[in-house]
Amino acid sequence: MSERVIPITDARRIKPLPEARVSAAANADGPVADTLGRTLRDLRVSVTDRCNFRCVYCMPKDIFGPDYPYLARSEILSFEEIVRLVRVFRRHGIQKVRLTGGEPLLRRNLERLIGDLAKLGTAEQPLDITLTTNGSLLARKAKDLCAAGLTRITVSLDSLDDATFRAMNDVEFPVSDVLEGIDAARAAGLAPVKVNMVVKRDVNDHHVVAMARRFKGSGCIVRFIEYMDVGASNGWRMDDVVPSAEIVRRIHAEMPLAQADPHYRGEVAERWVYADGSGEIGVISSVTQAFCRDCNRARLSTDGMLYTCLFAGQGYDLRTLLRGGTDDDGIAGAIARIWTVRDDRYSEIRTAETAKERKVEMSYIGG
Ligand code: SAM
């Protein structure tokens, strides 16, 4: 295994919890803002660190090979533990939970987790439950996921060209099966389906316009993502990034676009609508137009560490609290303290040097 990969059981990944200055109960309820005034709103939960794809930019085969030390079952949060934590997060006003991974549909009985999470939503405080998937198992599972209470879905698809897609997922997975999954999701009522395309220069950037064209007018929203320096294993270089502005320019030249307002403050994707009214695309520009100032997302890793930034090197150990007998007030208080001291803004201060720093892998922290 590469020296640059942080072993999952490495204690250096764990950040000490901020000290309590007031009683746990004092911090247990209500919205919390960080040092830059950003209010906690979204939670991403990685339900597995495993994936059946070996996307070259995320879980490259040479590092995530047969000997890779994935988490043991006992280390992974159970559904009951995840539901308990989400319930506690809800006390701080969390409105959206995104299940991710790894590949979330590899986690057995995921529908059960979704069903239990769905019960946490109320008329006064609805809970938006969504999921990001590579789509490989979606054709089989879409109906059950929707019936369990999933509200929306995002499917990753990096090219419509079969050879390019197979080369990027590196397990010879065909495009047609992912398209079938997208159709199944739409038929099940998961709308709108979002399609994520990570754009890497000279790998798939020449397929950007074809991707936009394929889904224009279909009701699906394609989001073009700048290739990021997440984790420590993808050998990221700035030269590989295709700026969102260039992507918009290329699509606009063939299918005119106009910029649209965000749905809410902190929305990750910048929205562009087709001038002929046939739908929209999004661009996610974490590299060239960092959106840290509005970032309201916390990330719960598969083993219950809380990360306050996608590019973090360390997380806070909530699992020890969960399993060590801390009550819900105590956990809610710890979450509030963690969020209150948060000052992350990695993408705004990224340099070629920081890009080489040790960060946790996206498959573990959740994309
Ligand atoms: N397995 C699921 C999937 O494929 O969607 C969920 C996990 S995946 C880590 C979540 C999202 O992160 C995917 O859309 C993936 O393409 C994106 N992603 C992974 N590595 C990335 C990178 N280096 N830069 C930009 N996006 C990346």
CSV table of C-alpha atoms and ligand atoms in Angstrom, one decimal:
chain,number,residue,atom,x,y,z
A,1,MET,CA,0.0,0.0,0.0
A,2,SER,CA,1.2,3.5,-0.8
A,3,GLU,CA,2.9,5.4,2.1
A,4,ARG,CA,0.5,8.3,1.3
A,5,VAL,CA,-2.6,6.4,2.2
A,6,ILE,CA,-3.8,6.9,5.8
A,7,PRO,CA,-4.6,3.5,7.3
A,8,ILE,CA,-8.2,3.5,8.4
A,9,THR,CA,-7.3,2.5,11.9
A,10,ASP,CA,-4.7,5.2,12.3
A,11,ALA,CA,-5.2,7.1,15.6
A,12,ARG,CA,-3.6,10.2,14.0
A,13,ARG,CA,-6.9,10.6,12.2
A,14,ILE,CA,-8.7,11.3,15.4
A,15,LYS,CA,-9.1,14.9,16.7
A,16,PRO,CA,-9.7,15.5,20.4
A,17,LEU,CA,-13.3,16.7,21.1
A,18,PRO,CA,-13.4,20.4,22.0
A,19,GLU,CA,-13.8,20.9,25.7
A,20,ALA,CA,-17.3,21.6,27.2
A,21,ARG,CA,-17.4,25.1,28.8
A,22,VAL,CA,-21.0,24.8,29.7
A,23,SER,CA,-23.1,21.7,30.6
A,24,ALA,CA,-23.9,19.3,27.8
A,25,ALA,CA,-27.6,20.1,28.0
A,26,ALA,CA,-26.9,23.8,27.3
A,27,ASN,CA,-25.6,22.9,23.9
A,28,ALA,CA,-28.0,20.0,23.2
A,29,ASP,CA,-30.6,21.7,21.0
A,30,GLY,CA,-31.0,24.3,18.3
A,31,PRO,CA,-29.1,25.5,15.3
A,32,VAL,CA,-25.3,25.8,15.6
A,33,ALA,CA,-23.1,28.2,13.7
A,34,ASP,CA,-19.3,27.8,13.2
A,35,THR,CA,-16.6,30.4,13.5
A,36,LEU,CA,-17.4,31.7,10.0
A,37,GLY,CA,-21.1,31.9,10.7
A,38,ARG,CA,-22.1,28.8,8.7
A,39,THR,CA,-25.0,26.9,10.2
A,40,LEU,CA,-25.0,23.1,10.3
A,41,ARG,CA,-27.7,22.0,7.8
A,42,ASP,CA,-26.7,18.9,5.9
A,43,LEU,CA,-25.3,15.5,7.0
A,44,ARG,CA,-23.6,13.0,4.7
A,45,VAL,CA,-23.4,9.5,6.0
A,46,SER,CA,-21.0,7.0,4.5
A,47,VAL,CA,-22.6,3.6,5.0
A,48,THR,CA,-19.7,1.5,3.6
A,49,ASP,CA,-16.1,2.1,2.7
A,50,ARG,CA,-16.3,-0.6,0.0
A,51,CYS,CA,-17.1,-0.1,-3.7
A,52,ASN,CA,-17.5,-2.4,-6.6
A,53,PHE,CA,-15.9,0.2,-9.0
A,54,ARG,CA,-12.3,1.2,-9.0
A,55,CYS,CA,-12.7,4.7,-10.5
A,56,VAL,CA,-9.2,5.9,-11.3
A,57,TYR,CA,-9.7,9.2,-9.6
A,58,CYS,CA,-11.3,7.8,-6.4
A,59,MET,CA,-10.3,4.2,-5.6
A,60,PRO,CA,-7.5,3.4,-8.0
A,61,LYS,CA,-6.8,-0.4,-8.2
A,62,ASP,CA,-3.1,-0.1,-7.4
A,63,ILE,CA,-4.0,1.2,-3.9
A,64,PHE,CA,-7.5,-0.3,-3.3
A,65,GLY,CA,-6.3,-3.8,-4.2
A,66,PRO,CA,-7.3,-7.2,-2.7
A,67,ASP,CA,-5.1,-6.4,0.4
A,68,TYR,CA,-6.6,-3.1,1.2
A,69,PRO,CA,-7.5,-2.9,4.9
A,70,TYR,CA,-11.2,-2.1,4.8
A,71,LEU,CA,-13.1,-1.6,8.1
A,72,ALA,CA,-14.1,-4.7,10.0
A,73,ARG,CA,-17.7,-5.2,10.6
A,74,SER,CA,-17.5,-4.4,14.3
A,75,GLU,CA,-16.0,-1.0,13.4
A,76,ILE,CA,-18.8,0.0,11.2
A,77,LEU,CA,-21.8,1.9,12.6
A,78,SER,CA,-24.9,-0.3,12.8
A,79,PHE,CA,-28.2,1.0,11.3
A,80,GLU,CA,-29.4,1.6,14.9
A,81,GLU,CA,-26.3,3.7,15.6
A,82,ILE,CA,-26.7,5.7,12.5
A,83,VAL,CA,-30.4,6.4,13.2
A,84,ARG,CA,-29.6,7.4,16.7
A,85,LEU,CA,-27.0,9.9,15.5
A,86,VAL,CA,-29.2,11.3,12.8
A,87,ARG,CA,-31.9,11.8,15.5
A,88,VAL,CA,-29.4,13.7,17.6
A,89,PHE,CA,-28.3,15.8,14.6
A,90,ARG,CA,-31.9,16.7,14.0
A,91,ARG,CA,-31.9,18.5,17.3
A,92,HIS,CA,-29.6,20.9,15.7
A,93,GLY,CA,-31.9,21.4,12.7
A,94,ILE,CA,-30.4,19.0,10.1
A,95,GLN,CA,-32.8,19.0,7.1
A,96,LYS,CA,-31.1,16.7,4.7
A,97,VAL,CA,-29.3,13.4,4.9
A,98,ARG,CA,-27.3,12.0,2.0
A,99,LEU,CA,-26.3,8.4,2.1
A,100,THR,CA,-23.1,7.7,0.4
A,101,GLY,CA,-19.8,5.7,0.6
A,102,GLY,CA,-18.1,3.7,-0.9
A,103,GLU,CA,-21.0,2.4,-2.8
A,104,PRO,CA,-24.1,2.7,-0.5
A,105,LEU,CA,-26.1,0.1,-2.4
A,106,LEU,CA,-23.6,-2.6,-1.4
A,107,ARG,CA,-24.7,-2.2,2.2
A,108,ARG,CA,-27.2,-5.0,2.9
A,109,ASN,CA,-30.8,-4.0,3.7
A,110,LEU,CA,-30.2,-0.4,3.1
A,111,GLU,CA,-33.9,0.0,2.6
A,112,ARG,CA,-34.3,-0.7,6.3
A,113,LEU,CA,-32.1,2.2,7.2
A,114,ILE,CA,-33.9,4.5,4.8
A,115,GLY,CA,-37.2,3.4,6.3
A,116,ASP,CA,-36.1,4.1,9.8
A,117,LEU,CA,-34.6,7.5,8.8
A,118,ALA,CA,-37.8,8.4,7.0
A,119,LYS,CA,-39.7,8.1,10.3
A,120,LEU,CA,-37.6,10.9,11.7
A,121,GLY,CA,-39.2,13.4,9.3
A,122,THR,CA,-42.2,15.4,10.6
A,123,ALA,CA,-44.6,17.9,9.0
A,124,GLU,CA,-42.9,20.7,10.9
A,125,GLN,CA,-39.4,19.5,10.3
A,126,PRO,CA,-39.3,17.4,7.1
A,127,LEU,CA,-36.2,15.3,6.4
A,128,ASP,CA,-34.9,15.1,2.8
A,129,ILE,CA,-33.3,11.6,2.4
A,130,THR,CA,-31.1,11.3,-0.7
A,131,LEU,CA,-28.4,8.9,-1.9
A,132,THR,CA,-25.4,9.0,-4.2
A,133,THR,CA,-24.7,5.8,-6.1
A,134,ASN,CA,-22.7,4.5,-9.1
A,135,GLY,CA,-25.9,3.0,-10.4
A,136,SER,CA,-24.6,-0.5,-10.8
A,137,LEU,CA,-27.3,-2.0,-8.6
A,138,LEU,CA,-30.0,0.6,-9.1
A,139,ALA,CA,-32.1,-1.2,-11.8
A,140,ARG,CA,-32.7,-3.9,-9.2
A,141,LYS,CA,-33.2,-1.7,-6.1
A,142,ALA,CA,-34.8,1.6,-7.2
A,143,LYS,CA,-38.4,0.5,-6.4
A,144,ASP,CA,-37.6,-0.7,-2.9
A,145,LEU,CA,-35.5,2.4,-2.1
A,146,CYS,CA,-38.3,4.7,-3.2
A,147,ALA,CA,-40.9,2.7,-1.3
A,148,ALA,CA,-38.7,2.8,1.8
A,149,GLY,CA,-38.8,6.6,1.8
A,150,LEU,CA,-35.8,7.8,-0.3
A,151,THR,CA,-36.8,11.2,-1.7
A,152,ARG,CA,-34.2,11.7,-4.4
A,153,ILE,CA,-31.1,10.1,-6.0
A,154,THR,CA,-27.9,11.1,-7.6
A,155,VAL,CA,-26.2,8.7,-10.0
A,156,SER,CA,-22.6,9.0,-11.0
A,157,LEU,CA,-21.8,8.6,-14.7
A,158,ASP,CA,-18.6,9.9,-16.2
A,159,SER,CA,-19.2,9.2,-19.9
A,160,LEU,CA,-21.7,7.9,-22.3
A,161,ASP,CA,-18.9,6.4,-24.4
A,162,ASP,CA,-18.7,2.8,-23.2
A,163,ALA,CA,-14.9,2.4,-23.7
A,164,THR,CA,-14.2,5.6,-21.8
A,165,PHE,CA,-16.6,4.7,-19.0
A,166,ARG,CA,-15.2,1.2,-18.6
A,167,ALA,CA,-11.7,2.7,-18.5
A,168,MET,CA,-12.7,5.2,-15.8
A,169,ASN,CA,-14.6,2.7,-13.6
A,170,ASP,CA,-11.7,0.2,-14.2
A,171,VAL,CA,-13.9,-2.9,-13.7
A,172,GLU,CA,-15.3,-3.1,-17.2
A,173,PHE,CA,-18.8,-1.9,-16.1
A,174,PRO,CA,-20.9,-1.0,-19.1
A,175,VAL,CA,-22.7,2.4,-19.5
A,176,SER,CA,-26.0,0.6,-20.5
A,177,ASP,CA,-26.5,-0.9,-17.1
A,178,VAL,CA,-26.2,2.6,-15.4
A,179,LEU,CA,-28.6,4.1,-17.9
A,180,GLU,CA,-31.0,1.2,-17.0
A,181,GLY,CA,-30.6,2.1,-13.4
A,182,ILE,CA,-31.4,5.8,-14.1
A,183,ASP,CA,-34.5,4.8,-16.0
A,184,ALA,CA,-35.6,2.5,-13.1
A,185,ALA,CA,-35.1,5.4,-10.6
A,186,ARG,CA,-37.2,7.7,-12.7
A,187,ALA,CA,-39.9,5.0,-13.2
A,188,ALA,CA,-40.0,4.5,-9.4
A,189,GLY,CA,-40.7,8.2,-8.9
A,190,LEU,CA,-37.3,9.4,-7.6
A,191,ALA,CA,-37.3,12.7,-9.3
A,192,PRO,CA,-35.4,14.7,-10.4
A,193,VAL,CA,-32.6,12.2,-10.9
A,194,LYS,CA,-29.3,14.0,-10.8
A,195,VAL,CA,-26.4,12.6,-12.9
A,196,ASN,CA,-22.8,13.4,-11.6
A,197,MET,CA,-20.0,13.5,-14.2
A,198,VAL,CA,-16.5,14.1,-12.8
A,199,VAL,CA,-14.6,15.8,-15.6
A,200,LYS,CA,-10.9,15.0,-16.1
A,201,ARG,CA,-8.9,16.7,-18.8
A,202,ASP,CA,-8.0,14.4,-21.8
A,203,VAL,CA,-9.8,11.5,-20.1
A,204,ASN,CA,-13.5,12.4,-20.6
A,205,ASP,CA,-13.8,16.1,-21.1
A,206,HIS,CA,-14.5,15.6,-24.8
A,207,HIS,CA,-17.8,13.9,-23.8
A,208,VAL,CA,-19.2,16.8,-21.8
A,209,VAL,CA,-21.4,18.2,-24.6
A,210,ALA,CA,-22.7,14.7,-25.5
A,211,MET,CA,-23.6,14.1,-21.8
A,212,ALA,CA,-25.5,17.4,-21.7
A,213,ARG,CA,-27.3,16.6,-24.9
A,214,ARG,CA,-28.3,13.1,-23.8
A,215,PHE,CA,-30.2,14.3,-20.8
A,216,LYS,CA,-31.5,17.7,-22.1
A,217,GLY,CA,-35.2,17.7,-21.9
A,218,SER,CA,-35.3,14.4,-20.0
A,219,GLY,CA,-36.0,15.8,-16.5
A,220,CYS,CA,-32.6,14.6,-15.3
A,221,ILE,CA,-30.1,17.2,-14.2
A,222,VAL,CA,-26.5,16.6,-15.1
A,223,ARG,CA,-23.9,18.1,-12.8
A,224,PHE,CA,-20.4,18.5,-14.1
A,225,ILE,CA,-17.9,18.2,-11.2
A,226,GLU,CA,-14.4,19.6,-11.3
A,227,TYR,CA,-11.8,16.8,-10.5
A,228,MET,CA,-10.7,17.4,-6.9
A,229,ASP,CA,-7.7,16.6,-4.8
A,230,VAL,CA,-9.7,14.5,-2.3
A,231,GLY,CA,-7.9,11.7,-0.5
A,232,ALA,CA,-4.3,11.0,-1.1
A,233,SER,CA,-4.3,8.3,-3.8
A,234,ASN,CA,-5.5,9.8,-7.0
A,235,GLY,CA,-2.3,11.7,-8.0
A,236,TRP,CA,-4.2,14.9,-8.5
A,237,ARG,CA,-2.7,17.7,-10.7
A,238,MET,CA,-4.2,21.1,-11.4
A,239,ASP,CA,-3.6,20.4,-15.1
A,240,ASP,CA,-6.2,17.6,-15.0
A,241,VAL,CA,-8.9,20.0,-13.9
A,242,VAL,CA,-11.3,21.4,-16.5
A,243,PRO,CA,-12.7,24.6,-15.0
A,244,SER,CA,-16.5,24.8,-14.8
A,245,ALA,CA,-16.4,28.0,-16.8
A,246,GLU,CA,-14.9,26.1,-19.7
A,247,ILE,CA,-17.6,23.4,-19.4
A,248,VAL,CA,-20.4,26.0,-19.5
A,249,ARG,CA,-18.8,27.7,-22.4
A,250,ARG,CA,-18.6,24.5,-24.4
A,251,ILE,CA,-22.2,23.5,-23.8
A,252,HIS,CA,-23.5,27.0,-24.3
A,253,ALA,CA,-21.8,27.2,-27.7
A,254,GLU,CA,-24.2,24.4,-28.9
A,255,MET,CA,-27.1,24.7,-26.5
A,256,PRO,CA,-27.5,28.2,-25.1
A,257,LEU,CA,-27.6,28.5,-21.4
A,258,ALA,CA,-28.5,31.2,-18.8
A,259,GLN,CA,-27.4,31.3,-15.2
A,260,ALA,CA,-30.2,30.6,-12.7
A,261,ASP,CA,-30.4,31.6,-9.0
A,262,PRO,CA,-29.6,28.9,-6.4
A,263,HIS,CA,-32.5,27.1,-4.7
A,264,TYR,CA,-31.0,28.0,-1.3
A,265,ARG,CA,-27.9,29.4,0.2
A,266,GLY,CA,-25.1,26.9,0.3
A,267,GLU,CA,-26.3,24.9,-2.7
A,268,VAL,CA,-23.2,23.1,-4.0
A,269,ALA,CA,-24.0,23.2,-7.8
A,270,GLU,CA,-24.2,26.5,-9.7
A,271,ARG,CA,-27.3,26.2,-11.9
A,272,TRP,CA,-27.6,26.9,-15.6
A,273,VAL,CA,-30.9,26.6,-17.5
A,274,TYR,CA,-31.3,26.0,-21.2
A,275,ALA,CA,-32.5,29.1,-22.9
A,276,ASP,CA,-35.2,27.0,-24.7
A,277,GLY,CA,-36.7,25.9,-21.4
A,278,SER,CA,-35.8,22.3,-21.7
A,279,GLY,CA,-34.2,21.8,-18.3
A,280,GLU,CA,-31.0,22.7,-16.5
A,281,ILE,CA,-27.4,21.6,-15.8
A,282,GLY,CA,-25.2,22.2,-12.7
A,283,VAL,CA,-21.5,22.8,-12.3
A,284,ILE,CA,-19.6,22.0,-9.1
A,285,SER,CA,-16.5,24.1,-9.0
A,286,SER,CA,-14.8,23.2,-5.8
A,287,VAL,CA,-11.4,23.9,-7.3
A,288,THR,CA,-11.8,27.1,-9.4
A,289,GLN,CA,-14.6,28.8,-7.5
A,290,ALA,CA,-14.5,27.4,-4.0
A,291,PHE,CA,-17.8,27.6,-2.1
A,292,CYS,CA,-16.4,27.1,1.4
A,293,ARG,CA,-18.1,30.3,2.7
A,294,ASP,CA,-21.5,28.7,2.4
A,295,CYS,CA,-20.5,25.1,3.3
A,296,ASN,CA,-23.0,23.7,5.9
A,297,ARG,CA,-22.2,20.0,5.5
A,298,ALA,CA,-20.9,17.6,8.1
A,299,ARG,CA,-19.7,14.1,7.2
A,300,LEU,CA,-20.1,11.0,9.2
A,301,SER,CA,-17.6,8.3,8.2
A,302,THR,CA,-18.5,4.6,8.0
A,303,ASP,CA,-17.0,4.1,11.5
A,304,GLY,CA,-18.6,7.0,13.1
A,305,MET,CA,-16.0,9.8,12.9
A,306,LEU,CA,-17.4,13.2,12.2
A,307,TYR,CA,-15.5,15.3,9.6
A,308,THR,CA,-16.3,19.0,9.1
A,309,CYS,CA,-14.6,19.2,5.7
A,310,LEU,CA,-14.3,16.9,2.7
A,311,PHE,CA,-10.6,17.6,2.6
A,312,ALA,CA,-9.9,17.0,6.3
A,313,GLY,CA,-7.1,14.9,7.6
A,314,GLN,CA,-8.8,14.2,11.0
A,315,GLY,CA,-12.3,13.6,12.3
A,316,TYR,CA,-14.0,13.5,15.8
A,317,ASP,CA,-14.8,10.2,17.3
A,318,LEU,CA,-18.5,10.0,17.8
A,319,ARG,CA,-18.5,6.2,17.9
A,320,THR,CA,-16.7,6.1,21.2
A,321,LEU,CA,-19.4,8.4,22.6
A,322,LEU,CA,-22.2,6.2,21.1
A,323,ARG,CA,-20.7,3.0,22.4
A,324,GLY,CA,-19.4,4.3,25.6
A,325,GLY,CA,-22.7,5.2,27.2
A,326,THR,CA,-22.9,8.9,26.5
A,327,ASP,CA,-26.6,9.9,26.4
A,328,ASP,CA,-28.2,11.9,23.6
A,329,ASP,CA,-27.8,15.2,25.3
A,330,GLY,CA,-24.1,14.5,25.7
A,331,ILE,CA,-23.7,13.6,22.0
A,332,ALA,CA,-25.8,16.6,20.9
A,333,GLY,CA,-23.6,18.8,23.1
A,334,ALA,CA,-20.4,17.3,21.6
A,335,ILE,CA,-21.7,17.9,18.0
A,336,ALA,CA,-22.5,21.5,18.9
A,337,ARG,CA,-19.0,22.1,20.3
A,338,ILE,CA,-17.4,20.5,17.3
A,339,TRP,CA,-19.4,22.6,14.9
A,340,THR,CA,-18.8,25.8,17.0
A,341,VAL,CA,-15.0,25.6,16.6
A,342,ARG,CA,-15.1,24.7,12.9
A,343,ASP,CA,-13.0,27.0,10.7
A,344,ASP,CA,-12.4,24.8,7.7
A,345,ARG,CA,-12.1,26.4,4.3
A,346,TYR,CA,-9.7,24.1,2.5
A,347,SER,CA,-10.8,24.9,-1.1
A,348,GLU,CA,-10.3,28.6,-0.6
A,349,ILE,CA,-6.7,28.1,0.5
A,350,ARG,CA,-5.7,25.2,-1.7
A,351,THR,CA,-2.2,25.3,-3.1
A,352,ALA,CA,-0.1,22.8,-5.0
A,353,GLU,CA,1.5,22.0,-1.6
A,354,THR,CA,-1.8,21.5,0.3
A,355,ALA,CA,-3.0,19.2,-2.5
A,356,LYS,CA,-0.2,16.8,-1.5
A,357,GLU,CA,-1.2,16.7,2.2
A,358,ARG,CA,-2.5,13.6,3.9
A,359,LYS,CA,-6.3,13.6,3.7
A,360,VAL,CA,-8.8,10.8,4.4
A,361,GLU,CA,-10.1,9.0,1.3
A,362,MET,CA,-13.4,10.0,-0.1
A,363,SER,CA,-14.7,6.4,-0.2
A,364,TYR,CA,-14.4,6.3,3.6
A,365,ILE,CA,-15.6,9.8,4.5
A,366,GLY,CA,-18.4,9.8,1.9
A,367,GLY,CA,-18.6,11.8,-1.3
B,1,SAM,N1,-20.2,5.2,-5.0
B,1,SAM,C1,-21.1,6.3,-5.1
B,1,SAM,C2,-20.9,7.0,-6.4
B,1,SAM,O1,-20.2,6.5,-7.3
B,1,SAM,O2,-21.6,8.0,-6.7
B,1,SAM,C3,-20.9,7.3,-4.0
B,1,SAM,C4,-19.5,7.7,-3.5
B,1,SAM,S1,-18.6,8.6,-4.6
B,1,SAM,C5,-17.1,8.9,-3.7
B,1,SAM,C6,-19.5,10.1,-4.6
B,1,SAM,C7,-19.2,11.1,-5.7
B,1,SAM,O3,-17.8,11.6,-5.6
B,1,SAM,C8,-19.2,10.5,-7.1
B,1,SAM,O4,-20.1,11.3,-7.9
B,1,SAM,C9,-17.8,10.6,-7.6
B,1,SAM,O5,-17.7,10.7,-9.0
B,1,SAM,C10,-17.3,11.8,-6.9
B,1,SAM,N2,-15.8,11.8,-6.8
B,1,SAM,C11,-15.0,10.9,-6.3
B,1,SAM,N3,-13.7,11.2,-6.4
B,1,SAM,C12,-13.7,12.5,-6.9
B,1,SAM,C13,-12.7,13.4,-7.2
B,1,SAM,N4,-11.4,13.2,-7.0
B,1,SAM,N5,-13.1,14.6,-7.7
B,1,SAM,C14,-14.4,14.9,-7.9
B,1,SAM,N6,-15.4,14.1,-7.6
B,1,SAM,C15,-15.1,12.9,-7.1
